[in-house]
Amino acid sequence: MAVQAQATEHINPYEVALRQYDRAVAYLDLPAGIKTFLRYPKRELSVNFPVRMDNGDIRMFSGYRVHHNTVLGPSKGGIRYAPRVDIDEVRALAMWMTWKCALVNLPYGGAKGGVVCDPYTMSQNELERLTRRYATEIILFISPHGDIPAPDMGTNAQTMAWIMDTYSMTVGYSVPAIVTGKPINVGGSQGRTEATGRGVIICMDEALRRGGHTNPSEIRVAIQGFGNVGTYAAKHAYDLGYKIIAISDVTGGYYNGKGLDIDDVMAYTRTSQHHQLAGYPNADPISNEELLALECDVLAPCALENQLTGDNAANIKAFLVVEGANGPTTPEADDILFSKGVEIIPDILANAGGVTVSYFEWVQGLQSFFWDVEEVNRQLRRVLIRAYDDVVQTRDQYEVDMRTAAQITAIKRVGDATRTRGIYP
Ligand code: NAD
């Protein structure tokens, strides 16, 4: 059963990112010129390149890499492989990376990359050739001290290993710090694969605890998306005793009111075609729209942008939305959910665990000194809870919603750093 998520055609993520920015920056006392400067991507690269397919045909692919801002440090951001990537999506994701890194106090700016392709219909050999060629096309844009890619939708640790190898072969020596999210045997960090999902649940748990909900077994959680973020969010929540009543992926939604056994689901996807949920036996099939509108306590959209919109936000029954995905909620939905009293933990906070452990990986790689997983998870929690506290403080100071508070906190840091550095020349 192929169930599509909410149609995304009419909502441009970059317009969403700019509207969020405009809403937040209005609260800040920054010079107008700096406010305008922070709205713009710093530089953008579009590439078109050929790849030889397994059947001998040569196919053209298009890709992008956007650096939104580098005031706080080298730019950082994932690379996405998806059929509908375009320059505006990459611009939006790069801008959100700038705010995310600033929010969790990492010495990074924001970037993002993407290739228009469907990785689920390509062989490993084709993906390797595409990745190596794309890496070569953007090589002038990336460097271990300038711009450091990581995985995102449709890419993974293997993709990062190919980029690391391609870059290293080109410069003539090994440069592990060119990417993060690498396999551990080539310089990756313990805990990086799980970090984004783990961070989503650290934030969820914190919000629930502050709201007086101290018994995880009473909390029903629905998770959209069962890729890197959704899987490890589900796993960490399950291990903490939360009841995961629904999950979904591009093949559809799966519901079990008694709570899904996430270890069993993960064992299933490890061997299923493309690691997808299709045919999972111990749950009832539901549609993506039904999952979003389920009777539950926490909804965690962990798949793609524009899932909660002006059209469906009124149907949301959860009292807490934790955004594992980037940009899953439109400004219209934000307003509806806020007026319904639904709390949102915004993407730039909720999914910042990934870039945080990417930073740890980069630091470990540059020092050639590696931490154990307990140290990684302890530091991850410390960084996220501090950021959570900062957002709550800003929310109370400005009397705004959590998203606006997170953006105000982040934009202020980048704006203040811009003033300190000055405008060149
Ligand atoms: P992924 O490719 O590993 O997984 C994406 C999941 O979404 C898959 O299960 C896929 O089947 C599902 N999906 C795709 N289309 C769907 C649809 N129409 N309906 C329901 N499910 C659908 O990607 P990921 O790395 O887990 O990223 C997911 C989101 O999290 C993205 O928004 C990404 O930008 C964001 N994110 C990822 C990371 C990271 O470290 N990987 C970090 C921060 C944010």
Short mmCIF file of N, CA, C and O in Angstrom, two decimals, residues 69-193:
data_model
loop_
_atom_site.label_atom_id
_atom_site.label_comp_id
_atom_site.label_asym_id
_atom_site.label_seq_id
_atom_site.Cartn_x
_atom_site.Cartn_y
_atom_site.Cartn_z
N ASN A 69 25.13 30.94 5.95
CA ASN A 69 25.81 31.94 6.77
C ASN A 69 27.02 31.30 7.44
O ASN A 69 26.94 30.15 7.87
N THR A 70 28.12 32.04 7.53
CA THR A 70 29.33 31.47 8.14
C THR A 70 29.91 32.40 9.21
O THR A 70 31.10 32.33 9.53
N VAL A 71 29.07 33.25 9.77
CA VAL A 71 29.57 34.20 10.77
C VAL A 71 30.11 33.49 12.01
O VAL A 71 31.14 33.88 12.57
N LEU A 72 29.45 32.41 12.44
CA LEU A 72 29.88 31.74 13.67
C LEU A 72 30.96 30.68 13.44
O LEU A 72 31.52 30.15 14.39
N GLY A 73 31.23 30.35 12.18
CA GLY A 73 32.24 29.33 11.91
C GLY A 73 32.00 28.66 10.57
O GLY A 73 31.18 29.12 9.77
N PRO A 74 32.72 27.56 10.31
CA PRO A 74 32.52 26.84 9.06
C PRO A 74 31.06 26.42 8.92
O PRO A 74 30.38 26.19 9.93
N SER A 75 30.58 26.31 7.69
CA SER A 75 29.18 25.93 7.53
C SER A 75 29.03 24.42 7.62
O SER A 75 29.93 23.66 7.28
N LYS A 76 27.86 24.02 8.11
CA LYS A 76 27.60 22.61 8.41
C LYS A 76 26.20 22.30 7.96
O LYS A 76 25.29 23.09 8.16
N GLY A 77 26.02 21.14 7.34
CA GLY A 77 24.67 20.75 6.94
C GLY A 77 24.68 19.51 6.09
O GLY A 77 25.66 19.19 5.42
N GLY A 78 23.57 18.80 6.13
CA GLY A 78 23.46 17.51 5.47
C GLY A 78 23.35 17.60 3.95
O GLY A 78 23.25 18.68 3.38
N ILE A 79 23.39 16.42 3.35
CA ILE A 79 23.15 16.27 1.91
C ILE A 79 21.95 15.35 1.75
O ILE A 79 21.91 14.27 2.34
N ARG A 80 20.98 15.81 0.98
CA ARG A 80 19.72 15.09 0.80
C ARG A 80 19.63 14.51 -0.60
O ARG A 80 19.93 15.21 -1.57
N TYR A 81 19.27 13.24 -0.71
CA TYR A 81 18.96 12.63 -2.01
C TYR A 81 17.46 12.39 -2.04
O TYR A 81 16.94 11.56 -1.29
N ALA A 82 16.76 13.09 -2.91
CA ALA A 82 15.30 12.91 -2.99
C ALA A 82 14.82 13.40 -4.36
O ALA A 82 15.43 14.28 -4.95
N PRO A 83 13.73 12.82 -4.85
CA PRO A 83 13.27 13.15 -6.20
C PRO A 83 12.84 14.60 -6.35
O PRO A 83 12.89 15.15 -7.44
N ARG A 84 12.41 15.24 -5.26
CA ARG A 84 11.84 16.58 -5.42
C ARG A 84 12.67 17.68 -4.79
O ARG A 84 12.17 18.77 -4.52
N VAL A 85 13.96 17.42 -4.58
CA VAL A 85 14.83 18.49 -4.06
C VAL A 85 14.89 19.62 -5.08
O VAL A 85 14.97 19.36 -6.28
N ASP A 86 14.85 20.85 -4.61
CA ASP A 86 15.14 21.97 -5.51
C ASP A 86 15.91 23.04 -4.73
O ASP A 86 16.12 22.91 -3.53
N ILE A 87 16.30 24.09 -5.43
CA ILE A 87 17.18 25.08 -4.81
C ILE A 87 16.51 25.75 -3.61
O ILE A 87 17.16 26.03 -2.60
N ASP A 88 15.19 25.99 -3.69
CA ASP A 88 14.53 26.65 -2.57
C ASP A 88 14.48 25.75 -1.34
O ASP A 88 14.60 26.24 -0.21
N GLU A 89 14.30 24.45 -1.55
CA GLU A 89 14.30 23.53 -0.41
C GLU A 89 15.68 23.56 0.25
O GLU A 89 15.80 23.62 1.48
N VAL A 90 16.73 23.55 -0.56
CA VAL A 90 18.09 23.54 -0.02
C VAL A 90 18.40 24.87 0.69
O VAL A 90 19.02 24.90 1.75
N ARG A 91 17.90 25.97 0.11
CA ARG A 91 18.08 27.28 0.77
C ARG A 91 17.42 27.30 2.15
O ARG A 91 17.99 27.79 3.13
N ALA A 92 16.20 26.76 2.20
CA ALA A 92 15.47 26.74 3.49
C ALA A 92 16.24 25.90 4.50
O ALA A 92 16.45 26.33 5.65
N LEU A 93 16.67 24.73 4.07
CA LEU A 93 17.36 23.82 5.00
C LEU A 93 18.69 24.42 5.46
O LEU A 93 19.08 24.25 6.62
N ALA A 94 19.36 25.14 4.57
CA ALA A 94 20.63 25.79 4.94
C ALA A 94 20.38 26.89 5.98
O ALA A 94 21.13 27.04 6.95
N MET A 95 19.32 27.65 5.77
CA MET A 95 19.00 28.73 6.72
C MET A 95 18.65 28.13 8.09
O MET A 95 19.13 28.62 9.14
N TRP A 96 17.85 27.07 8.10
CA TRP A 96 17.51 26.43 9.38
C TRP A 96 18.77 25.89 10.06
O TRP A 96 18.85 25.90 11.30
N MET A 97 19.75 25.44 9.27
CA MET A 97 21.01 24.96 9.88
C MET A 97 21.74 26.10 10.60
O MET A 97 22.35 25.90 11.65
N THR A 98 21.71 27.30 10.00
CA THR A 98 22.36 28.44 10.67
C THR A 98 21.75 28.66 12.05
O THR A 98 22.46 28.81 13.05
N TRP A 99 20.41 28.65 12.09
CA TRP A 99 19.75 28.92 13.39
C TRP A 99 19.97 27.75 14.35
O TRP A 99 20.17 27.94 15.55
N LYS A 100 19.94 26.53 13.82
CA LYS A 100 20.10 25.34 14.68
C LYS A 100 21.47 25.33 15.35
O LYS A 100 21.59 25.13 16.56
N CYS A 101 22.51 25.57 14.56
CA CYS A 101 23.87 25.54 15.13
C CYS A 101 24.04 26.65 16.17
O CYS A 101 24.63 26.44 17.23
N ALA A 102 23.47 27.83 15.86
CA ALA A 102 23.58 28.94 16.82
C ALA A 102 22.80 28.61 18.09
O ALA A 102 23.26 28.90 19.20
N LEU A 103 21.64 27.99 17.93
CA LEU A 103 20.80 27.70 19.10
C LEU A 103 21.49 26.77 20.08
O LEU A 103 21.36 26.93 21.29
N VAL A 104 22.20 25.77 19.55
CA VAL A 104 22.86 24.83 20.47
C VAL A 104 24.31 25.23 20.71
O VAL A 104 25.11 24.45 21.24
N ASN A 105 24.64 26.48 20.33
CA ASN A 105 25.96 27.05 20.63
C ASN A 105 27.12 26.30 20.01
O ASN A 105 28.16 26.11 20.65
N LEU A 106 26.95 25.84 18.77
CA LEU A 106 28.07 25.21 18.07
C LEU A 106 28.79 26.28 17.26
O LEU A 106 28.15 27.20 16.74
N PRO A 107 30.11 26.16 17.10
CA PRO A 107 30.85 27.18 16.35
C PRO A 107 30.75 26.94 14.84
O PRO A 107 31.75 26.77 14.14
N TYR A 108 29.51 26.91 14.35
CA TYR A 108 29.24 26.58 12.95
C TYR A 108 28.23 27.55 12.35
O TYR A 108 27.33 28.04 13.05
N GLY A 109 28.34 27.72 11.04
CA GLY A 109 27.27 28.35 10.27
C GLY A 109 26.41 27.27 9.65
O GLY A 109 26.53 26.09 9.98
N GLY A 110 25.54 27.69 8.71
CA GLY A 110 24.58 26.73 8.16
C GLY A 110 24.76 26.51 6.67
O GLY A 110 25.04 27.44 5.91
N ALA A 111 24.59 25.25 6.25
CA ALA A 111 24.66 24.90 4.83
C ALA A 111 23.73 23.72 4.58
O ALA A 111 23.22 23.11 5.52
N LYS A 112 23.52 23.39 3.35
CA LYS A 112 22.79 22.17 3.00
C LYS A 112 23.10 21.83 1.56
O LYS A 112 23.45 22.69 0.76
N GLY A 113 22.96 20.54 1.23
CA GLY A 113 23.15 20.10 -0.15
C GLY A 113 22.04 19.15 -0.54
O GLY A 113 21.33 18.62 0.31
N GLY A 114 21.91 18.94 -1.84
CA GLY A 114 20.89 18.00 -2.30
C GLY A 114 21.16 17.54 -3.71
O GLY A 114 21.79 18.27 -4.50
N VAL A 115 20.73 16.34 -4.02
CA VAL A 115 20.79 15.83 -5.39
C VAL A 115 19.39 15.33 -5.74
O VAL A 115 18.75 14.62 -4.94
N VAL A 116 18.93 15.70 -6.93
CA VAL A 116 17.61 15.26 -7.39
C VAL A 116 17.74 13.84 -7.92
O VAL A 116 18.30 13.62 -9.01
N CYS A 117 17.30 12.88 -7.13
CA CYS A 117 17.38 11.47 -7.53
C CYS A 117 16.49 10.66 -6.61
O CYS A 117 16.08 11.15 -5.57
N ASP A 118 16.20 9.44 -6.99
CA ASP A 118 15.44 8.56 -6.10
C ASP A 118 16.35 7.43 -5.65
O ASP A 118 16.52 6.44 -6.36
N PRO A 119 16.96 7.58 -4.46
CA PRO A 119 17.96 6.59 -4.05
C PRO A 119 17.38 5.19 -3.89
O PRO A 119 18.12 4.21 -3.96
N TYR A 120 16.05 5.09 -3.70
CA TYR A 120 15.46 3.76 -3.50
C TYR A 120 15.31 2.97 -4.80
O TYR A 120 15.01 1.79 -4.78
N THR A 121 15.51 3.65 -5.94
CA THR A 121 15.41 2.91 -7.21
C THR A 121 16.80 2.73 -7.83
O THR A 121 16.90 2.26 -8.96
N MET A 122 17.85 3.13 -7.12
CA MET A 122 19.20 3.02 -7.67
C MET A 122 19.98 1.93 -6.95
O MET A 122 19.78 1.68 -5.76
N SER A 123 20.92 1.29 -7.69
CA SER A 123 21.74 0.25 -7.06
C SER A 123 22.84 0.92 -6.22
O SER A 123 23.11 2.13 -6.36
N GLN A 124 23.49 0.15 -5.38
CA GLN A 124 24.59 0.67 -4.57
C GLN A 124 25.71 1.21 -5.47
O GLN A 124 26.31 2.25 -5.19
N ASN A 125 25.98 0.49 -6.57
CA ASN A 125 27.04 0.95 -7.48
C ASN A 125 26.68 2.29 -8.12
O ASN A 125 27.53 3.18 -8.26
N GLU A 126 25.41 2.42 -8.52
CA GLU A 126 24.98 3.69 -9.11
C GLU A 126 25.05 4.82 -8.07
O GLU A 126 25.50 5.94 -8.38
N LEU A 127 24.64 4.51 -6.84
CA LEU A 127 24.70 5.54 -5.79
C LEU A 127 26.13 5.94 -5.50
O LEU A 127 26.43 7.11 -5.26
N GLU A 128 27.04 4.96 -5.53
CA GLU A 128 28.45 5.30 -5.29
C GLU A 128 28.99 6.21 -6.40
O GLU A 128 29.64 7.23 -6.12
N ARG A 129 28.67 5.89 -7.66
CA ARG A 129 29.17 6.73 -8.76
C ARG A 129 28.56 8.13 -8.69
O ARG A 129 29.23 9.14 -8.90
N LEU A 130 27.24 8.18 -8.38
CA LEU A 130 26.58 9.49 -8.27
C LEU A 130 27.22 10.32 -7.14
O LEU A 130 27.52 11.50 -7.32
N THR A 131 27.46 9.66 -6.01
CA THR A 131 28.00 10.38 -4.85
C THR A 131 29.41 10.90 -5.13
O THR A 131 29.74 12.06 -4.84
N ARG A 132 30.24 10.05 -5.73
CA ARG A 132 31.63 10.47 -6.00
C ARG A 132 31.65 11.62 -7.02
O ARG A 132 32.46 12.55 -6.90
N ARG A 133 30.75 11.57 -8.00
CA ARG A 133 30.74 12.63 -9.00
C ARG A 133 30.20 13.94 -8.40
O ARG A 133 30.76 15.03 -8.62
N TYR A 134 29.13 13.82 -7.62
CA TYR A 134 28.58 15.02 -6.96
C TYR A 134 29.63 15.63 -6.02
O TYR A 134 29.84 16.85 -6.02
N ALA A 135 30.32 14.77 -5.25
CA ALA A 135 31.36 15.28 -4.33
C ALA A 135 32.43 16.02 -5.11
O ALA A 135 32.93 17.08 -4.68
N THR A 136 32.79 15.50 -6.26
CA THR A 136 33.82 16.16 -7.08
C THR A 136 33.30 17.50 -7.61
O THR A 136 34.03 18.49 -7.65
N GLU A 137 32.02 17.53 -8.00
CA GLU A 137 31.44 18.77 -8.54
C GLU A 137 31.39 19.88 -7.48
O GLU A 137 31.51 21.05 -7.80
N ILE A 138 31.20 19.49 -6.19
CA ILE A 138 31.08 20.54 -5.15
C ILE A 138 32.37 20.69 -4.36
O ILE A 138 32.39 21.36 -3.33
N ILE A 139 33.47 20.09 -4.87
CA ILE A 139 34.69 20.02 -4.05
C ILE A 139 35.26 21.42 -3.72
O ILE A 139 35.87 21.62 -2.67
N LEU A 140 35.00 22.39 -4.60
CA LEU A 140 35.50 23.74 -4.32
C LEU A 140 34.71 24.40 -3.18
O LEU A 140 35.15 25.39 -2.61
N PHE A 141 33.57 23.83 -2.86
CA PHE A 141 32.68 24.42 -1.86
C PHE A 141 32.87 23.82 -0.48
O PHE A 141 32.41 24.38 0.50
N ILE A 142 33.48 22.60 -0.42
CA ILE A 142 33.57 21.91 0.88
C ILE A 142 35.03 21.81 1.32
O ILE A 142 35.94 21.77 0.50
N SER A 143 35.24 21.79 2.65
CA SER A 143 36.57 21.58 3.20
C SER A 143 36.41 21.36 4.70
O SER A 143 35.40 21.77 5.27
N PRO A 144 37.39 20.72 5.35
CA PRO A 144 37.22 20.41 6.77
C PRO A 144 37.15 21.64 7.67
O PRO A 144 36.69 21.55 8.80
N HIS A 145 37.63 22.80 7.16
CA HIS A 145 37.53 24.03 7.96
C HIS A 145 36.61 25.05 7.31
O HIS A 145 36.51 26.19 7.78
N GLY A 146 35.93 24.65 6.22
CA GLY A 146 35.09 25.62 5.51
C GLY A 146 33.64 25.21 5.44
O GLY A 146 32.74 26.00 5.75
N ASP A 147 33.38 23.98 5.06
CA ASP A 147 32.00 23.50 4.92
C ASP A 147 32.02 21.98 5.02
O ASP A 147 32.69 21.32 4.23
N ILE A 148 31.29 21.46 5.99
CA ILE A 148 31.40 20.04 6.35
C ILE A 148 30.05 19.36 6.17
O ILE A 148 29.14 19.56 7.01
N PRO A 149 29.86 18.55 5.14
CA PRO A 149 28.58 17.86 4.94
C PRO A 149 28.33 16.73 5.94
O PRO A 149 29.24 16.28 6.65
N ALA A 150 27.08 16.24 5.95
CA ALA A 150 26.64 15.15 6.84
C ALA A 150 25.47 14.46 6.15
O ALA A 150 25.00 14.93 5.12
N PRO A 151 24.97 13.36 6.71
CA PRO A 151 23.81 12.71 6.08
C PRO A 151 22.51 13.47 6.32
O PRO A 151 22.38 14.21 7.29
N ASP A 152 21.57 13.28 5.44
CA ASP A 152 20.20 13.76 5.61
C ASP A 152 19.30 12.73 4.91
O ASP A 152 19.74 11.60 4.67
N MET A 153 18.09 13.11 4.56
CA MET A 153 17.18 12.17 3.91
C MET A 153 17.82 11.50 2.70
O MET A 153 18.40 12.18 1.84
N GLY A 154 17.73 10.21 2.63
CA GLY A 154 18.20 9.46 1.46
C GLY A 154 19.70 9.23 1.42
O GLY A 154 20.20 8.61 0.49
N THR A 155 20.44 9.73 2.41
CA THR A 155 21.88 9.48 2.48
C THR A 155 22.20 8.89 3.86
O THR A 155 21.39 8.99 4.78
N ASN A 156 23.38 8.32 3.99
CA ASN A 156 23.70 7.64 5.26
C ASN A 156 25.22 7.60 5.44
O ASN A 156 25.98 8.26 4.71
N ALA A 157 25.66 6.80 6.41
CA ALA A 157 27.09 6.74 6.74
C ALA A 157 27.91 6.28 5.52
O ALA A 157 29.02 6.79 5.29
N GLN A 158 27.37 5.35 4.74
CA GLN A 158 28.11 4.88 3.56
C GLN A 158 28.32 6.03 2.57
O GLN A 158 29.42 6.18 1.99
N THR A 159 27.28 6.85 2.39
CA THR A 159 27.41 8.00 1.48
C THR A 159 28.55 8.91 1.96
O THR A 159 29.34 9.41 1.15
N MET A 160 28.62 9.11 3.27
CA MET A 160 29.67 9.98 3.82
C MET A 160 31.06 9.36 3.60
O MET A 160 32.03 10.07 3.32
N ALA A 161 31.15 8.02 3.73
CA ALA A 161 32.44 7.36 3.50
C ALA A 161 32.90 7.58 2.06
O ALA A 161 34.09 7.84 1.80
N TRP A 162 31.98 7.52 1.10
CA TRP A 162 32.35 7.75 -0.30
C TRP A 162 32.81 9.20 -0.51
O TRP A 162 33.77 9.45 -1.25
N ILE A 163 32.13 10.14 0.13
CA ILE A 163 32.54 11.55 -0.02
C ILE A 163 33.92 11.75 0.61
O ILE A 163 34.80 12.40 0.01
N MET A 164 34.10 11.17 1.79
CA MET A 164 35.40 11.30 2.47
C MET A 164 36.51 10.71 1.60
O MET A 164 37.58 11.31 1.44
N ASP A 165 36.25 9.56 1.01
CA ASP A 165 37.27 8.92 0.18
C ASP A 165 37.55 9.73 -1.09
O ASP A 165 38.71 9.93 -1.47
N THR A 166 36.48 10.24 -1.71
CA THR A 166 36.65 11.03 -2.93
C THR A 166 37.49 12.28 -2.65
O THR A 166 38.43 12.61 -3.39
N TYR A 167 37.14 12.98 -1.58
CA TYR A 167 37.88 14.20 -1.21
C TYR A 167 39.34 13.85 -0.90
O TYR A 167 40.28 14.51 -1.38
N SER A 168 39.53 12.77 -0.13
CA SER A 168 40.89 12.37 0.27
C SER A 168 41.74 11.99 -0.94
O SER A 168 42.92 12.34 -1.03
N MET A 169 41.14 11.26 -1.88
CA MET A 169 41.87 10.87 -3.09
C MET A 169 42.28 12.11 -3.90
O MET A 169 43.35 12.17 -4.49
N THR A 170 41.41 13.11 -3.90
CA THR A 170 41.68 14.31 -4.69
C THR A 170 42.84 15.12 -4.10
O THR A 170 43.70 15.60 -4.82
N VAL A 171 42.84 15.26 -2.75
CA VAL A 171 43.90 16.08 -2.15
C VAL A 171 45.17 15.26 -1.87
O VAL A 171 46.24 15.82 -1.63
N GLY A 172 45.05 13.93 -1.86
CA GLY A 172 46.24 13.10 -1.75
C GLY A 172 46.54 12.58 -0.36
O GLY A 172 47.55 11.92 -0.15
N TYR A 173 45.69 12.88 0.62
CA TYR A 173 45.87 12.31 1.97
C TYR A 173 44.48 12.22 2.61
O TYR A 173 43.54 12.87 2.16
N SER A 174 44.37 11.42 3.68
CA SER A 174 43.05 11.17 4.27
C SER A 174 42.58 12.37 5.08
O SER A 174 43.32 12.89 5.92
N VAL A 175 41.33 12.77 4.85
CA VAL A 175 40.76 13.92 5.55
C VAL A 175 39.41 13.50 6.16
O VAL A 175 38.34 13.83 5.64
N PRO A 176 39.46 12.79 7.29
CA PRO A 176 38.20 12.33 7.89
C PRO A 176 37.26 13.48 8.24
O PRO A 176 36.04 13.34 8.18
N ALA A 177 37.83 14.65 8.63
CA ALA A 177 37.00 15.76 9.11
C ALA A 177 36.27 16.50 7.98
O ALA A 177 35.58 17.48 8.23
N ILE A 178 36.35 15.98 6.74
CA ILE A 178 35.62 16.62 5.65
C ILE A 178 34.13 16.37 5.75
O ILE A 178 33.32 17.14 5.22
N VAL A 179 33.73 15.27 6.38
CA VAL A 179 32.31 14.97 6.58
C VAL A 179 32.11 14.46 8.01
O VAL A 179 33.05 13.97 8.63
N THR A 180 30.87 14.52 8.48
CA THR A 180 30.51 13.83 9.73
C THR A 180 29.39 12.84 9.40
O THR A 180 28.83 12.88 8.30
N GLY A 181 29.10 11.97 10.37
CA GLY A 181 28.13 10.90 10.09
C GLY A 181 28.78 9.76 9.34
O GLY A 181 28.11 8.99 8.65
N LYS A 182 30.11 9.64 9.47
CA LYS A 182 30.85 8.56 8.80
C LYS A 182 30.69 7.25 9.58
O LYS A 182 30.40 7.27 10.77
N PRO A 183 30.99 6.12 8.93
CA PRO A 183 31.05 4.86 9.68
C PRO A 183 32.16 4.96 10.74
O PRO A 183 33.17 5.66 10.54
N ILE A 184 31.97 4.24 11.84
CA ILE A 184 32.93 4.34 12.96
C ILE A 184 34.33 3.87 12.54
O ILE A 184 35.33 4.43 12.97
N ASN A 185 34.41 2.88 11.63
CA ASN A 185 35.72 2.35 11.27
C ASN A 185 36.54 3.27 10.37
O ASN A 185 37.69 2.99 10.06
N VAL A 186 35.95 4.41 9.95
CA VAL A 186 36.76 5.40 9.22
C VAL A 186 36.70 6.76 9.92
O VAL A 186 36.81 7.81 9.28
N GLY A 187 36.51 6.75 11.24
CA GLY A 187 36.60 8.01 11.99
C GLY A 187 35.27 8.57 12.45
O GLY A 187 35.21 9.71 12.91
N GLY A 188 34.20 7.79 12.31
CA GLY A 188 32.90 8.27 12.81
C GLY A 188 32.86 8.27 14.32
O GLY A 188 33.73 7.72 14.98
N SER A 189 31.80 8.90 14.86
CA SER A 189 31.66 8.96 16.32
C SER A 189 30.67 7.92 16.80
O SER A 189 29.65 7.67 16.16
N GLN A 190 30.97 7.35 17.95
CA GLN A 190 29.97 6.56 18.66
C GLN A 190 28.72 7.44 18.81
O GLN A 190 28.83 8.64 19.07
N GLY A 191 27.56 6.84 18.65
CA GLY A 191 26.32 7.55 18.97
C GLY A 191 25.82 8.49 17.89
O GLY A 191 24.75 9.07 18.05
N ARG A 192 26.57 8.68 16.77
CA ARG A 192 26.12 9.66 15.77
C ARG A 192 24.87 9.18 15.04
O ARG A 192 23.94 9.96 14.81
N THR A 193 24.82 7.89 14.67
CA THR A 193 23.68 7.38 13.91
C THR A 193 22.39 7.59 14.70
O THR A 193 21.36 7.95 14.14
#
